Amino acid sequence: MLSVANLSKTYTSEHRTHQAVRGVSFQTRKGEFYTLLGPSGCGKSTTLRCIAGLEKPEQGEIRIGEKAVFSAAQRIFVPSHKRNIGMVFQSYAIWPHMSVLDNVAFPLVSGDRKLTRRAIKDRVMNALSLVKLEELASQPAPLLSGGQQQRVALARALAHEPEVLLLDEPLSNLDAKLREEMRLQIRMLARRLDVTTIYVTHDQLEALQMSDRIAVMHDGRIVEEGTPKQIYLSPRAAYTAGFVGRVNFFEGSVKASESEDATVNVETPIGVLACHVAQGPSHSEGEKVLVAVRPEGISLSMERPAQRLNVIRGVLEASMFAGDTQDCIVRVGRQEIQVKADPLTDLPASASVYLHLPPARCVIIRELAG
Amino acid sequence: MSYRVAVAVALVVAVLVLAPLVTIGWMSFVPDLPTLRGPYTLSNFSVLAEKATYQLLLNSVIFSVLTLIVALFFGFPIAWLVERTDIPFKLIIRSLVGMTILIPTFLLAIGWVLLLSPTIGIINQFLTRTLSLPFAMNVYTMPGMAFVQGLSFVPIAFFMLSAVFAKMDPAMEEAAYANRVGGWQTLMRVTVPLSWPGLLAAIIYMFMLGVAVLEVPLIVGLPGQIHLFSSRVFTLTRASSSVPQYGIVGATSIVFLAISMVAAYYYSKVIRSSYRYAVVSGKGYRPRLTELGSWKWLGGAFVLLYFVLSILFPFSSLIWVSLVPYIQVPSAEALNSVSLSAYRYLRNPMVVESVANTTVLISIAPTLVMLLSTLISWIVVRSTMPGKIVLDRLATIPLAIPSIIIAVALMYIALIAGPFFPVYGTVWILVVAFVISHITFGTRTLNAAMIQIHKDLEEAAAVSGAPPSRVLRRVIVPLIWGPLVEGWIWLFLLSFREVTMAATLHITDNAVLSTVVWILWSNGEFDRAAAVSVVLAVVMGLLAVAARLIGTQLGTRTSLSG
């Protein structure tokens, strides 16, 4: 549906040049919800703006459907207003001099589309009903609350039934409760309309909850791409594991790989860990790897658990009660391990505790650099 | 914005701005009458070896310096009183000063000549005849000229310095008070030094204006045989005495332009550095106001003095002279001869025609300026066009070109390129001159307005399928509507009082109202000149009020976007 190939974009100012996007490539299916996730400055917004035609890249190709809207090789650059897209901006960008109705109608009366007055009105009301704002149609835009403006922006982006919906951190200006509500709404709306959506965010929770697929970006590149489950549970890059959620890393080397239950033993400073191996290239003996284990993947107990594998003894350094969990730091040798413990467990300071790291939660990452 | 449109705009601006400069250079190499064919000569530059030329320039500089001393004498204290003390009636003072900025300088000049001419001046008649004093005051002197011109610059000084005082962080002064430094000491050692960059900017700006103005040098300077650069250029291009000497004008103007450009360079430099000084405070801050106590009356009297000198005296004399058959001291006897006969002249065809020309000028010129400025500012502020900074610089150049030079250059172009530029002797040449000289104002105003519009608002329109022209029409223009209308109104009023270029470009059929006053005045028809002046001032006042009302009406459309 949307395909981006080898995209590069450099900003040049008087003082410096900054390569914001360095060879980004991805493809989405029709109706897919695809998220670009990364910290600020990673190039995710620039990538989105290139797709929208608001920035002109130096290299690469962008196709919407069958049509190339940008191609450096063929010298194609279709301006924004001729790309069949809808976009929601972080600032909402609701035009303050127009009513809600005029805002949403704008894409329908602009450009080449010729619609009757009646048809325009119908489609505007339809778009407004999608975001449950029909009753505000005649309101002047500046009188709306932040959440309402956000929904108007969404209605405006969807009114002309674009091929691709682009969302640039649309929820970051909303308060926490509203944000949760809108996550669900946007996700359901996109699925119902079956519109291909590119979503840009720095919020990992948003990305995990909403996306069909996530591309984690760092320093102008896509580091890893996968479903939310893959990204969270079995990241292949240390960067992904570190950026999406909290994680403990253990450096180690692969021991003789006796393939018992599709696991590999890794010698680490906290002892030998049996790690689950997904399909892929097998590990050779002596190979240096990184083992990533999420704090909530580890279970903490005061007595030795029944399991045979991956049980480690440590000392409780600190614990903080956090309501749904207790955030603990457990020292094993010289390594500090973050663990989420059951909130009901009584945790005396400096207690001796047992950690169980189920092999399924121990993910082997090849690259050693963090 | 499509590339082609941007290039077209840039070309138009380049032609408009550079044409006067190129033409001035060109004409300095042409010996006699305007021509495109040679021969060319360097003989015009011999004027640069003449002492008289430097006397002219020196006179212009002296005049300008004296003028700004007068302007600051009134402007600095009034600005300080209004912004920094508890003087009463601030709003009235501020609006009245705002009104005086609209008084055409030549009306002020004529009013004061009628009062202080050594032979016919009403005050002098009163001194010598009624009181039989052995001396009279003479306005036809350098200090006399500077006094009149200085009065007309007071509003400029006032508004530039008000901005400086208003922006200054009161904590700076409070720190002085808290450390037991007295009020006067604080004023001289904290307030004045802190306002120095703003003050310097005002001084350079007024200096630039002062060396370029024409009205006072013409009305007050010529009778007193005090020649300045601007009045010399004016007389050299008039064919009344001899053949117009464009070559000499060109050669002199180059020197003059150089001075003006240097001043403009320092002006922009000071303006930029003054931002570093300015301490802008957040919301809800109130400057500490000095309590004047019983000094209040002295301050009030000083402000009143300014209004008496700049409004009451000159306009009373204009009204009086328009009502009596010859210039005389008001008396019971003189009151018997009062009549409105001078006002009958308003039915004269020349006046009627000038009204038509004025209407064309004041309606079309401001519109063209704002249209062009909208496009320029949009490109400069928003596009990613390479070289847009050049366009921005081009638009600031007219600030450094004295308007009389723009006028002379356009006249020259019209003379040599008649078929391609058929505007000689029409009001249209005046329109073009006005547009060129005010592009700077238009673009500065709209740049500031456009920077405040969030870029997303425009991009949202583009991704909604709106081509650039539609983005401009439906999003940009509505959002800058307030400043756009205000800028238009200001130019509308300025074009109405415009006289330098109007008089320079006047041939026969393109007189505007202000030119008519000048013609009558130079013919010695004082009562008629006064009558037309009074009408002009009244119309000006009405236009200003009407414009204000319309402006508020139109402005409310955007108040929501605030």
PDB file of C-alpha atoms in Angstrom, chain B residues 87-184:
ATOM      1  CA  ILE B  87       0.993  61.883  34.980  1.00  0.00           C
ATOM      2  CA  PRO B  88      -2.794  62.057  34.410  1.00  0.00           C
ATOM      3  CA  PHE B  89      -4.646  61.858  31.061  1.00  0.00           C
ATOM      4  CA  LYS B  90      -2.165  59.395  29.553  1.00  0.00           C
ATOM      5  CA  LEU B  91      -4.638  57.988  27.069  1.00  0.00           C
ATOM      6  CA  ILE B  92      -5.527  61.435  25.770  1.00  0.00           C
ATOM      7  CA  ILE B  93      -1.876  62.444  25.489  1.00  0.00           C
ATOM      8  CA  ARG B  94      -1.051  59.265  23.630  1.00  0.00           C
ATOM      9  CA  SER B  95      -3.930  59.588  21.153  1.00  0.00           C
ATOM     10  CA  LEU B  96      -3.234  63.282  20.576  1.00  0.00           C
ATOM     11  CA  VAL B  97       0.416  62.558  19.834  1.00  0.00           C
ATOM     12  CA  GLY B  98      -0.821  59.825  17.516  1.00  0.00           C
ATOM     13  CA  MET B  99      -2.971  62.402  15.745  1.00  0.00           C
ATOM     14  CA  THR B 100      -0.068  64.819  15.293  1.00  0.00           C
ATOM     15  CA  ILE B 101       1.864  62.181  13.379  1.00  0.00           C
ATOM     16  CA  LEU B 102      -0.787  62.551  10.694  1.00  0.00           C
ATOM     17  CA  ILE B 103      -0.443  66.324  10.357  1.00  0.00           C
ATOM     18  CA  PRO B 104       1.243  66.913   7.021  1.00  0.00           C
ATOM     19  CA  THR B 105       4.542  68.632   7.729  1.00  0.00           C
ATOM     20  CA  PHE B 106       3.950  71.245   5.073  1.00  0.00           C
ATOM     21  CA  LEU B 107       0.775  72.407   6.816  1.00  0.00           C
ATOM     22  CA  LEU B 108       2.793  72.839   9.981  1.00  0.00           C
ATOM     23  CA  ALA B 109       5.443  74.717   7.990  1.00  0.00           C
ATOM     24  CA  ILE B 110       2.928  77.001   6.298  1.00  0.00           C
ATOM     25  CA  GLY B 111       1.203  77.642   9.610  1.00  0.00           C
ATOM     26  CA  TRP B 112       4.454  78.670  11.254  1.00  0.00           C
ATOM     27  CA  VAL B 113       5.619  80.804   8.316  1.00  0.00           C
ATOM     28  CA  LEU B 114       2.314  82.655   8.556  1.00  0.00           C
ATOM     29  CA  LEU B 115       3.128  83.280  12.224  1.00  0.00           C
ATOM     30  CA  LEU B 116       6.855  83.930  12.124  1.00  0.00           C
ATOM     31  CA  SER B 117       7.745  85.308   8.705  1.00  0.00           C
ATOM     32  CA  PRO B 118       9.840  88.421   9.474  1.00  0.00           C
ATOM     33  CA  THR B 119       7.670  90.619   7.262  1.00  0.00           C
ATOM     34  CA  ILE B 120       4.146  89.220   7.208  1.00  0.00           C
ATOM     35  CA  GLY B 121       4.140  86.803  10.175  1.00  0.00           C
ATOM     36  CA  ILE B 122       1.210  87.425  12.502  1.00  0.00           C
ATOM     37  CA  ILE B 123       3.283  87.146  15.668  1.00  0.00           C
ATOM     38  CA  ASN B 124       5.935  89.429  14.216  1.00  0.00           C
ATOM     39  CA  GLN B 125       3.309  91.949  13.122  1.00  0.00           C
ATOM     40  CA  PHE B 126       2.025  91.872  16.659  1.00  0.00           C
ATOM     41  CA  LEU B 127       5.486  92.374  18.139  1.00  0.00           C
ATOM     42  CA  THR B 128       6.642  95.159  15.871  1.00  0.00           C
ATOM     43  CA  ARG B 129       3.418  97.045  15.132  1.00  0.00           C
ATOM     44  CA  THR B 130       1.115  96.466  18.065  1.00  0.00           C
ATOM     45  CA  LEU B 131       3.814  96.388  20.733  1.00  0.00           C
ATOM     46  CA  SER B 132       6.301  98.506  18.769  1.00  0.00           C
ATOM     47  CA  LEU B 133       9.197  96.277  19.762  1.00  0.00           C
ATOM     48  CA  PRO B 134      12.390  96.824  17.793  1.00  0.00           C
ATOM     49  CA  PHE B 135      12.899  93.169  16.844  1.00  0.00           C
ATOM     50  CA  ALA B 136      11.096  90.341  15.097  1.00  0.00           C
ATOM     51  CA  MET B 137      11.565  86.597  15.083  1.00  0.00           C
ATOM     52  CA  ASN B 138      12.688  85.057  11.817  1.00  0.00           C
ATOM     53  CA  VAL B 139      11.568  81.570  10.849  1.00  0.00           C
ATOM     54  CA  TYR B 140      13.626  81.682   7.650  1.00  0.00           C
ATOM     55  CA  THR B 141      16.759  80.540   9.449  1.00  0.00           C
ATOM     56  CA  MET B 142      18.352  77.198  10.136  1.00  0.00           C
ATOM     57  CA  PRO B 143      17.066  77.093  13.741  1.00  0.00           C
ATOM     58  CA  GLY B 144      13.646  78.196  12.488  1.00  0.00           C
ATOM     59  CA  MET B 145      13.575  75.330   9.975  1.00  0.00           C
ATOM     60  CA  ALA B 146      14.758  72.841  12.558  1.00  0.00           C
ATOM     61  CA  PHE B 147      12.127  74.051  15.017  1.00  0.00           C
ATOM     62  CA  VAL B 148       9.290  73.382  12.564  1.00  0.00           C
ATOM     63  CA  GLN B 149      10.681  70.075  11.298  1.00  0.00           C
ATOM     64  CA  GLY B 150      11.545  68.993  14.832  1.00  0.00           C
ATOM     65  CA  LEU B 151       7.946  69.524  15.944  1.00  0.00           C
ATOM     66  CA  SER B 152       6.798  67.194  13.174  1.00  0.00           C
ATOM     67  CA  PHE B 153       9.270  64.492  14.329  1.00  0.00           C
ATOM     68  CA  VAL B 154       8.136  64.571  17.964  1.00  0.00           C
ATOM     69  CA  PRO B 155       5.531  61.801  17.476  1.00  0.00           C
ATOM     70  CA  ILE B 156       8.175  59.562  15.894  1.00  0.00           C
ATOM     71  CA  ALA B 157      10.532  60.157  18.814  1.00  0.00           C
ATOM     72  CA  PHE B 158       7.649  59.659  21.226  1.00  0.00           C
ATOM     73  CA  PHE B 159       6.510  56.306  19.861  1.00  0.00           C
ATOM     74  CA  MET B 160       9.996  54.862  19.384  1.00  0.00           C
ATOM     75  CA  LEU B 161      11.006  55.847  22.919  1.00  0.00           C
ATOM     76  CA  SER B 162       7.685  54.790  24.472  1.00  0.00           C
ATOM     77  CA  ALA B 163       8.367  51.305  23.184  1.00  0.00           C
ATOM     78  CA  VAL B 164      11.803  51.388  24.816  1.00  0.00           C
ATOM     79  CA  PHE B 165      10.484  52.601  28.164  1.00  0.00           C
ATOM     80  CA  ALA B 166       7.580  50.161  28.112  1.00  0.00           C
ATOM     81  CA  LYS B 167       9.863  47.194  27.509  1.00  0.00           C
ATOM     82  CA  MET B 168      12.378  48.070  30.199  1.00  0.00           C
ATOM     83  CA  ASP B 169      12.311  45.772  33.200  1.00  0.00           C
ATOM     84  CA  PRO B 170      11.201  47.792  36.225  1.00  0.00           C
ATOM     85  CA  ALA B 171      13.462  45.635  38.402  1.00  0.00           C
ATOM     86  CA  MET B 172      16.439  47.497  36.958  1.00  0.00           C
ATOM     87  CA  GLU B 173      15.145  50.754  38.364  1.00  0.00           C
ATOM     88  CA  GLU B 174      13.865  49.156  41.537  1.00  0.00           C
ATOM     89  CA  ALA B 175      17.330  47.780  42.199  1.00  0.00           C
ATOM     90  CA  ALA B 176      18.616  51.330  42.118  1.00  0.00           C
ATOM     91  CA  TYR B 177      15.911  52.617  44.445  1.00  0.00           C
ATOM     92  CA  ALA B 178      16.437  49.696  46.810  1.00  0.00           C
ATOM     93  CA  ASN B 179      20.104  50.589  47.036  1.00  0.00           C
ATOM     94  CA  ARG B 180      19.227  54.091  48.112  1.00  0.00           C
ATOM     95  CA  VAL B 181      19.847  55.799  44.795  1.00  0.00           C
ATOM     96  CA  GLY B 182      17.553  58.798  44.371  1.00  0.00           C
ATOM     97  CA  GLY B 183      14.959  59.331  41.638  1.00  0.00           C
ATOM     98  CA  TRP B 184      16.955  61.796  39.564  1.00  0.00           C
TER      99      TRP B 184
END
